[in-house]
Amino acid sequence: MQGGHLARRQIQKQVIDRIIPVCLIRLFLVGLFAVVVSAAAHAQNSASTAIDEVLNNAPISSISGDNSAVGKSFRPINGLPAVSVKTNTDGTKDYTITLQILMLMTAMTFLPAMLMMMTSFTRIIIVFSILRQALGLQQSPSNQILIGLALFLTFFIMSPVLETVNERALQPYINEQLNAREAFELAKAPVHAFMLANTRESDIDLFFRIGNLPPVDVPESIPFNVLMPAFVTSELKTAFQIGFMIFIPFLVIDIVVASVLMAMGMMMLSPLIISLPFKIMLFVLVDGWALIIGTLAASFGI
């Protein structure tokens, strides 16, 4: 009975570890949805203001006879276009706010992939996972704690890029100073620069060779379809290098404890049980969390 109870508790814990990270990502998506709704509300208020100005400036003819003249006294007002595409002189196309919101909502489904492919999240979560394995801890810290810490640390590291995107692209677009295409092009530049600064040239050359693409004149001309996989490859390589450096001191403790147990003839006792308190004590004494978080932030130039 006790074994069955422990098995049920373990299954429940595994289910919680899987559900809570999904809830955190959904909470992040809900926050972005709130930003989109506020932008749509701003656009709707602008449209309502424009309609009121048209109504106030419409000429009113002399009213005589029945009340039907009142309905004829205003100029006919065309309805707001729900779905329309306007072609500019340079060949580009502008879409109505309805289509823009629809495309933005569709793009939100790719936010988890963008979070892993275009930010510092990949390096951080891999280093935290390797740290937990090096300590010999199976479920502590739990997955939701590591993912939450990685998300907030990602926002902290990416805050200069996000502020630049907000100042150059988002705010001018909300204030109707830029169209959607111009805002998108301006938002790409800071993200492209961040990814390029943290990508190895060898990885970029690898994907240029794989795709049989011609070389570019300047690094800023590297297309996103080459830069994104090269960036992720570089992040994986850097994360494993940091993880290797983290593993070494804990591996030394395991070897020393195993040697002592072998010399004492205690071969049936697992070295992991004995070395775990020493590894935790060492990690706490050197202020390990501060060292690792500081190292991760410094690896991005923060």
CSV table of C-alpha atoms in Angstrom, one decimal:
chain,number,residue,atom,x,y,z
A,1,MET,CA,0.0,0.0,0.0
A,2,GLN,CA,2.8,2.4,0.8
A,3,GLY,CA,4.5,1.7,-2.5
A,4,GLY,CA,1.3,2.4,-4.4
A,5,HIS,CA,0.8,5.6,-2.5
A,6,LEU,CA,4.3,6.8,-3.4
A,7,ALA,CA,3.8,5.8,-7.0
A,8,ARG,CA,0.6,7.9,-7.1
A,9,ARG,CA,2.4,10.9,-5.6
A,10,GLN,CA,5.2,10.6,-8.1
A,11,ILE,CA,2.8,10.5,-11.0
A,12,GLN,CA,0.9,13.6,-9.6
A,13,LYS,CA,4.2,15.4,-9.3
A,14,GLN,CA,5.2,14.6,-12.9
A,15,VAL,CA,1.8,15.8,-14.1
A,16,ILE,CA,2.3,19.1,-12.2
A,17,ASP,CA,5.8,19.6,-13.6
A,18,ARG,CA,4.4,19.3,-17.1
A,19,ILE,CA,1.3,21.5,-16.6
A,20,ILE,CA,2.8,24.5,-14.8
A,21,PRO,CA,5.4,25.3,-17.5
A,22,VAL,CA,2.6,25.3,-20.1
A,23,CYS,CA,0.6,27.6,-17.8
A,24,LEU,CA,3.5,30.0,-17.6
A,25,ILE,CA,3.9,30.2,-21.4
A,26,ARG,CA,0.1,30.8,-21.7
A,27,LEU,CA,0.3,33.6,-19.1
A,28,PHE,CA,3.0,35.2,-21.2
A,29,LEU,CA,0.8,34.9,-24.3
A,30,VAL,CA,-2.1,36.4,-22.4
A,31,GLY,CA,0.0,39.4,-21.6
A,32,LEU,CA,0.9,39.9,-25.2
A,33,PHE,CA,-2.7,39.5,-26.2
A,34,ALA,CA,-3.5,42.4,-23.8
A,35,VAL,CA,-1.0,44.6,-25.6
A,36,VAL,CA,-2.6,43.7,-28.9
A,37,VAL,CA,-6.1,44.5,-27.6
A,38,SER,CA,-4.9,47.9,-26.3
A,39,ALA,CA,-3.4,48.7,-29.7
A,40,ALA,CA,-6.7,47.7,-31.4
A,41,ALA,CA,-8.7,49.9,-28.9
A,42,HIS,CA,-6.4,52.8,-29.7
A,43,ALA,CA,-7.0,52.3,-33.4
A,44,GLN,CA,-10.7,52.1,-32.8
A,45,ASN,CA,-10.8,55.3,-30.8
A,46,SER,CA,-8.9,57.0,-33.6
A,47,ALA,CA,-11.4,55.8,-36.1
A,48,SER,CA,-14.3,57.0,-33.9
A,49,THR,CA,-12.7,60.4,-33.6
A,50,ALA,CA,-12.4,60.6,-37.4
A,51,ILE,CA,-16.1,59.7,-37.9
A,52,ASP,CA,-17.1,62.4,-35.3
A,53,GLU,CA,-15.1,65.0,-37.2
A,54,VAL,CA,-16.8,64.1,-40.4
A,55,LEU,CA,-20.2,64.3,-38.8
A,56,ASN,CA,-19.5,67.6,-37.2
A,57,ASN,CA,-18.2,69.2,-40.4
A,58,ALA,CA,-21.0,67.8,-42.7
A,59,PRO,CA,-23.1,70.5,-44.2
A,60,ILE,CA,-26.7,70.7,-43.1
A,61,SER,CA,-29.3,71.7,-45.7
A,62,SER,CA,-32.3,73.7,-44.9
A,63,ILE,CA,-34.9,71.5,-43.3
A,64,SER,CA,-38.5,72.0,-44.4
A,65,GLY,CA,-41.5,69.8,-44.7
A,66,ASP,CA,-41.5,66.4,-43.0
A,67,ASN,CA,-38.8,65.0,-40.9
A,68,SER,CA,-37.4,62.9,-43.7
A,69,ALA,CA,-35.3,65.9,-44.7
A,70,VAL,CA,-33.3,65.4,-41.6
A,71,GLY,CA,-32.0,62.1,-42.9
A,72,LYS,CA,-31.1,63.7,-46.2
A,73,SER,CA,-29.3,66.7,-44.7
A,74,PHE,CA,-25.9,64.9,-44.1
A,75,ARG,CA,-23.4,63.7,-46.6
A,76,PRO,CA,-23.4,59.9,-47.1
A,77,ILE,CA,-20.6,58.3,-45.1
A,78,ASN,CA,-18.9,55.2,-46.4
A,79,GLY,CA,-18.5,52.4,-43.9
A,80,LEU,CA,-15.1,51.5,-42.4
A,81,PRO,CA,-13.4,48.9,-44.6
A,82,ALA,CA,-13.1,45.6,-42.7
A,83,VAL,CA,-10.8,43.8,-45.1
A,84,SER,CA,-9.0,45.8,-47.7
A,85,VAL,CA,-5.5,46.0,-49.2
A,86,LYS,CA,-4.0,49.2,-50.5
A,87,THR,CA,-1.1,49.1,-53.0
A,88,ASN,CA,1.4,51.9,-52.7
A,89,THR,CA,3.3,53.5,-55.6
A,90,ASP,CA,6.5,51.6,-54.6
A,91,GLY,CA,4.8,48.3,-54.9
A,92,THR,CA,4.3,47.7,-51.1
A,93,LYS,CA,0.9,47.0,-49.7
A,94,ASP,CA,-0.9,48.4,-46.6
A,95,TYR,CA,-3.5,46.4,-44.8
A,96,THR,CA,-6.4,47.6,-42.7
A,97,ILE,CA,-6.2,47.3,-38.9
A,98,THR,CA,-8.5,44.3,-39.0
A,99,LEU,CA,-6.1,42.3,-41.2
A,100,GLN,CA,-3.2,43.5,-39.2
A,101,ILE,CA,-4.7,42.3,-35.9
A,102,LEU,CA,-5.6,39.0,-37.6
A,103,MET,CA,-2.0,38.5,-38.8
A,104,LEU,CA,-0.7,39.5,-35.4
A,105,MET,CA,-2.9,37.0,-33.6
A,106,THR,CA,-1.8,34.3,-36.1
A,107,ALA,CA,1.9,35.2,-35.4
A,108,MET,CA,1.3,34.8,-31.7
A,109,THR,CA,1.2,31.0,-32.2
A,110,PHE,CA,4.9,31.2,-33.0
A,111,LEU,CA,5.8,33.0,-29.8
A,112,PRO,CA,7.1,29.9,-28.0
A,113,ALA,CA,9.4,29.1,-30.9
A,114,MET,CA,10.5,32.7,-31.2
A,115,LEU,CA,11.2,32.8,-27.5
A,116,MET,CA,13.6,29.8,-27.9
A,117,MET,CA,15.1,30.7,-31.3
A,118,MET,CA,15.7,34.5,-30.9
A,119,THR,CA,16.4,35.2,-27.3
A,120,SER,CA,18.7,34.1,-24.5
A,121,PHE,CA,16.2,31.6,-23.1
A,122,THR,CA,17.9,28.5,-24.7
A,123,ARG,CA,21.3,29.1,-23.1
A,124,ILE,CA,19.8,29.9,-19.7
A,125,ILE,CA,17.5,26.9,-19.4
A,126,ILE,CA,20.2,24.4,-20.6
A,127,VAL,CA,22.7,25.7,-18.0
A,128,PHE,CA,20.1,25.5,-15.2
A,129,SER,CA,19.3,21.9,-16.3
A,130,ILE,CA,22.9,20.9,-16.3
A,131,LEU,CA,23.4,22.5,-12.9
A,132,ARG,CA,20.6,20.4,-11.4
A,133,GLN,CA,22.1,17.2,-12.8
A,134,ALA,CA,25.6,18.2,-11.6
A,135,LEU,CA,24.2,18.7,-8.1
A,136,GLY,CA,22.6,15.2,-8.2
A,137,LEU,CA,19.1,16.6,-7.5
A,138,GLN,CA,16.2,15.0,-9.5
A,139,GLN,CA,13.2,17.3,-8.8
A,140,SER,CA,14.6,20.3,-6.9
A,141,PRO,CA,14.5,23.0,-8.1
A,142,SER,CA,11.4,21.8,-10.0
A,143,ASN,CA,10.9,22.4,-13.7
A,144,GLN,CA,8.4,25.3,-13.2
A,145,ILE,CA,10.9,27.1,-10.9
A,146,LEU,CA,13.7,26.8,-13.4
A,147,ILE,CA,11.5,27.9,-16.4
A,148,GLY,CA,10.1,30.8,-14.4
A,149,LEU,CA,13.6,31.9,-13.4
A,150,ALA,CA,14.8,31.5,-17.0
A,151,LEU,CA,11.9,33.6,-18.3
A,152,PHE,CA,12.5,36.5,-16.0
A,153,LEU,CA,16.3,36.4,-16.6
A,154,THR,CA,15.6,36.3,-20.3
A,155,PHE,CA,13.4,39.5,-20.0
A,156,PHE,CA,16.2,41.1,-18.0
A,157,ILE,CA,18.9,40.3,-20.6
A,158,MET,CA,16.6,41.2,-23.5
A,159,SER,CA,15.4,44.5,-21.9
A,160,PRO,CA,17.8,46.7,-23.9
A,161,VAL,CA,16.6,45.1,-27.2
A,162,LEU,CA,12.9,45.3,-26.2
A,163,GLU,CA,13.3,49.0,-25.2
A,164,THR,CA,14.8,49.7,-28.6
A,165,VAL,CA,12.1,47.9,-30.4
A,166,ASN,CA,9.5,49.8,-28.3
A,167,GLU,CA,11.0,53.2,-29.0
A,168,ARG,CA,11.8,52.8,-32.7
A,169,ALA,CA,8.9,50.6,-33.9
A,170,LEU,CA,6.1,49.9,-31.5
A,171,GLN,CA,5.4,53.4,-30.2
A,172,PRO,CA,5.6,55.1,-33.7
A,173,TYR,CA,3.3,52.4,-35.1
A,174,ILE,CA,0.7,52.9,-32.2
A,175,ASN,CA,0.9,56.7,-32.8
A,176,GLU,CA,0.2,56.0,-36.6
A,177,GLN,CA,3.6,57.5,-37.6
A,178,LEU,CA,4.6,54.3,-39.3
A,179,ASN,CA,2.7,51.6,-41.2
A,180,ALA,CA,3.0,47.9,-40.3
A,181,ARG,CA,5.7,47.1,-42.8
A,182,GLU,CA,8.0,50.0,-41.8
A,183,ALA,CA,7.5,49.1,-38.1
A,184,PHE,CA,8.3,45.5,-38.7
A,185,GLU,CA,11.5,46.4,-40.5
A,186,LEU,CA,12.6,48.7,-37.7
A,187,ALA,CA,11.8,46.0,-35.1
A,188,LYS,CA,13.9,43.5,-36.9
A,189,ALA,CA,17.2,45.5,-36.7
A,190,PRO,CA,17.8,45.3,-32.9
A,191,VAL,CA,16.9,41.6,-32.7
A,192,HIS,CA,19.1,40.9,-35.7
A,193,ALA,CA,22.0,42.8,-34.0
A,194,PHE,CA,21.5,40.9,-30.8
A,195,MET,CA,21.5,37.5,-32.5
A,196,LEU,CA,24.5,38.4,-34.7
A,197,ALA,CA,26.5,39.6,-31.7
A,198,ASN,CA,26.0,36.2,-30.0
A,199,THR,CA,26.6,33.9,-33.0
A,200,ARG,CA,29.9,32.4,-34.1
A,201,GLU,CA,31.1,33.0,-37.6
A,202,SER,CA,31.8,29.3,-38.1
A,203,ASP,CA,28.1,28.5,-37.5
A,204,ILE,CA,27.0,31.2,-39.9
A,205,ASP,CA,29.4,29.8,-42.5
A,206,LEU,CA,28.0,26.3,-41.9
A,207,PHE,CA,24.5,27.3,-42.8
A,208,PHE,CA,25.6,29.4,-45.8
A,209,ARG,CA,27.3,26.2,-47.1
A,210,ILE,CA,24.4,24.0,-46.3
A,211,GLY,CA,22.0,26.3,-48.2
A,212,ASN,CA,24.4,27.0,-51.1
A,213,LEU,CA,23.8,30.7,-50.5
A,214,PRO,CA,26.1,33.5,-51.9
A,215,PRO,CA,28.2,35.4,-49.4
A,216,VAL,CA,27.0,38.8,-48.1
A,217,ASP,CA,29.0,42.0,-48.1
A,218,VAL,CA,28.2,43.1,-44.6
A,219,PRO,CA,27.0,41.1,-41.5
A,220,GLU,CA,23.8,43.2,-41.3
A,221,SER,CA,22.7,41.6,-44.6
A,222,ILE,CA,22.7,38.1,-43.3
A,223,PRO,CA,19.1,36.8,-43.8
A,224,PHE,CA,17.1,35.5,-40.8
A,225,ASN,CA,16.7,32.0,-42.3
A,226,VAL,CA,20.5,31.7,-41.9
A,227,LEU,CA,21.0,33.6,-38.7
A,228,MET,CA,18.3,31.9,-36.6
A,229,PRO,CA,19.6,28.3,-36.8
A,230,ALA,CA,23.2,29.6,-36.5
A,231,PHE,CA,22.2,31.5,-33.4
A,232,VAL,CA,20.6,28.4,-31.8
A,233,THR,CA,23.6,26.3,-32.7
A,234,SER,CA,25.9,28.8,-31.0
A,235,GLU,CA,23.7,29.0,-28.0
A,236,LEU,CA,23.7,25.2,-27.6
A,237,LYS,CA,27.5,25.1,-27.9
A,238,THR,CA,28.0,28.0,-25.4
A,239,ALA,CA,25.5,26.4,-22.9
A,240,PHE,CA,27.4,23.1,-23.0
A,241,GLN,CA,30.7,24.8,-22.5
A,242,ILE,CA,29.3,26.6,-19.4
A,243,GLY,CA,27.8,23.4,-18.2
A,244,PHE,CA,31.1,21.6,-18.5
A,245,MET,CA,32.8,24.2,-16.3
A,246,ILE,CA,29.9,23.8,-13.7
A,247,PHE,CA,30.3,20.0,-13.7
A,248,ILE,CA,34.0,19.9,-12.9
A,249,PRO,CA,33.9,20.8,-9.1
A,250,PHE,CA,31.0,18.5,-8.4
A,251,LEU,CA,32.6,15.7,-10.3
A,252,VAL,CA,35.7,16.1,-8.2
A,253,ILE,CA,33.6,15.8,-5.0
A,254,ASP,CA,32.0,12.6,-6.4
A,255,ILE,CA,35.4,11.1,-7.2
A,256,VAL,CA,36.8,11.9,-3.7
A,257,VAL,CA,33.7,10.5,-1.9
A,258,ALA,CA,33.8,7.4,-4.1
A,259,SER,CA,37.5,6.8,-3.4
A,260,VAL,CA,37.0,7.3,0.4
A,261,LEU,CA,34.1,4.8,0.4
A,262,MET,CA,36.1,2.3,-1.6
A,263,ALA,CA,39.1,2.6,0.9
A,264,MET,CA,36.7,2.0,3.8
A,265,GLY,CA,35.3,-1.0,2.2
A,266,MET,CA,31.8,0.5,1.9
A,267,MET,CA,31.2,-0.5,-1.7
A,268,MET,CA,27.5,-1.2,-1.3
A,269,LEU,CA,26.8,2.4,-0.2
A,270,SER,CA,26.0,4.8,-3.1
A,271,PRO,CA,28.6,7.7,-3.3
A,272,LEU,CA,25.8,10.0,-4.6
A,273,ILE,CA,24.0,9.8,-1.2
A,274,ILE,CA,27.1,10.8,0.7
A,275,SER,CA,28.4,13.5,-1.8
A,276,LEU,CA,25.0,15.3,-2.2
A,277,PRO,CA,25.2,17.2,1.1
A,278,PHE,CA,28.8,18.2,0.4
A,279,LYS,CA,27.9,19.5,-3.1
A,280,ILE,CA,25.0,21.5,-1.8
A,281,MET,CA,27.2,22.9,1.0
A,282,LEU,CA,29.9,23.9,-1.5
A,283,PHE,CA,27.3,25.5,-3.8
A,284,VAL,CA,25.8,27.5,-1.0
A,285,LEU,CA,29.2,28.6,0.4
A,286,VAL,CA,30.4,30.0,-2.9
A,287,ASP,CA,27.0,31.7,-3.5
A,288,GLY,CA,26.5,29.5,-6.6
A,289,TRP,CA,23.2,31.0,-7.8
A,290,ALA,CA,24.7,34.5,-7.9
A,291,LEU,CA,27.8,33.2,-9.7
A,292,ILE,CA,25.9,31.3,-12.4
A,293,ILE,CA,23.3,34.1,-13.0
A,294,GLY,CA,26.1,36.7,-13.1
A,295,THR,CA,28.1,34.5,-15.5
A,296,LEU,CA,25.1,34.0,-17.8
A,297,ALA,CA,24.3,37.8,-17.9
A,298,ALA,CA,28.0,38.6,-18.5
A,299,SER,CA,28.1,36.1,-21.4
A,300,PHE,CA,25.6,38.3,-23.2
A,301,GLY,CA,27.5,41.5,-22.4
A,302,ILE,CA,25.2,42.7,-19.6
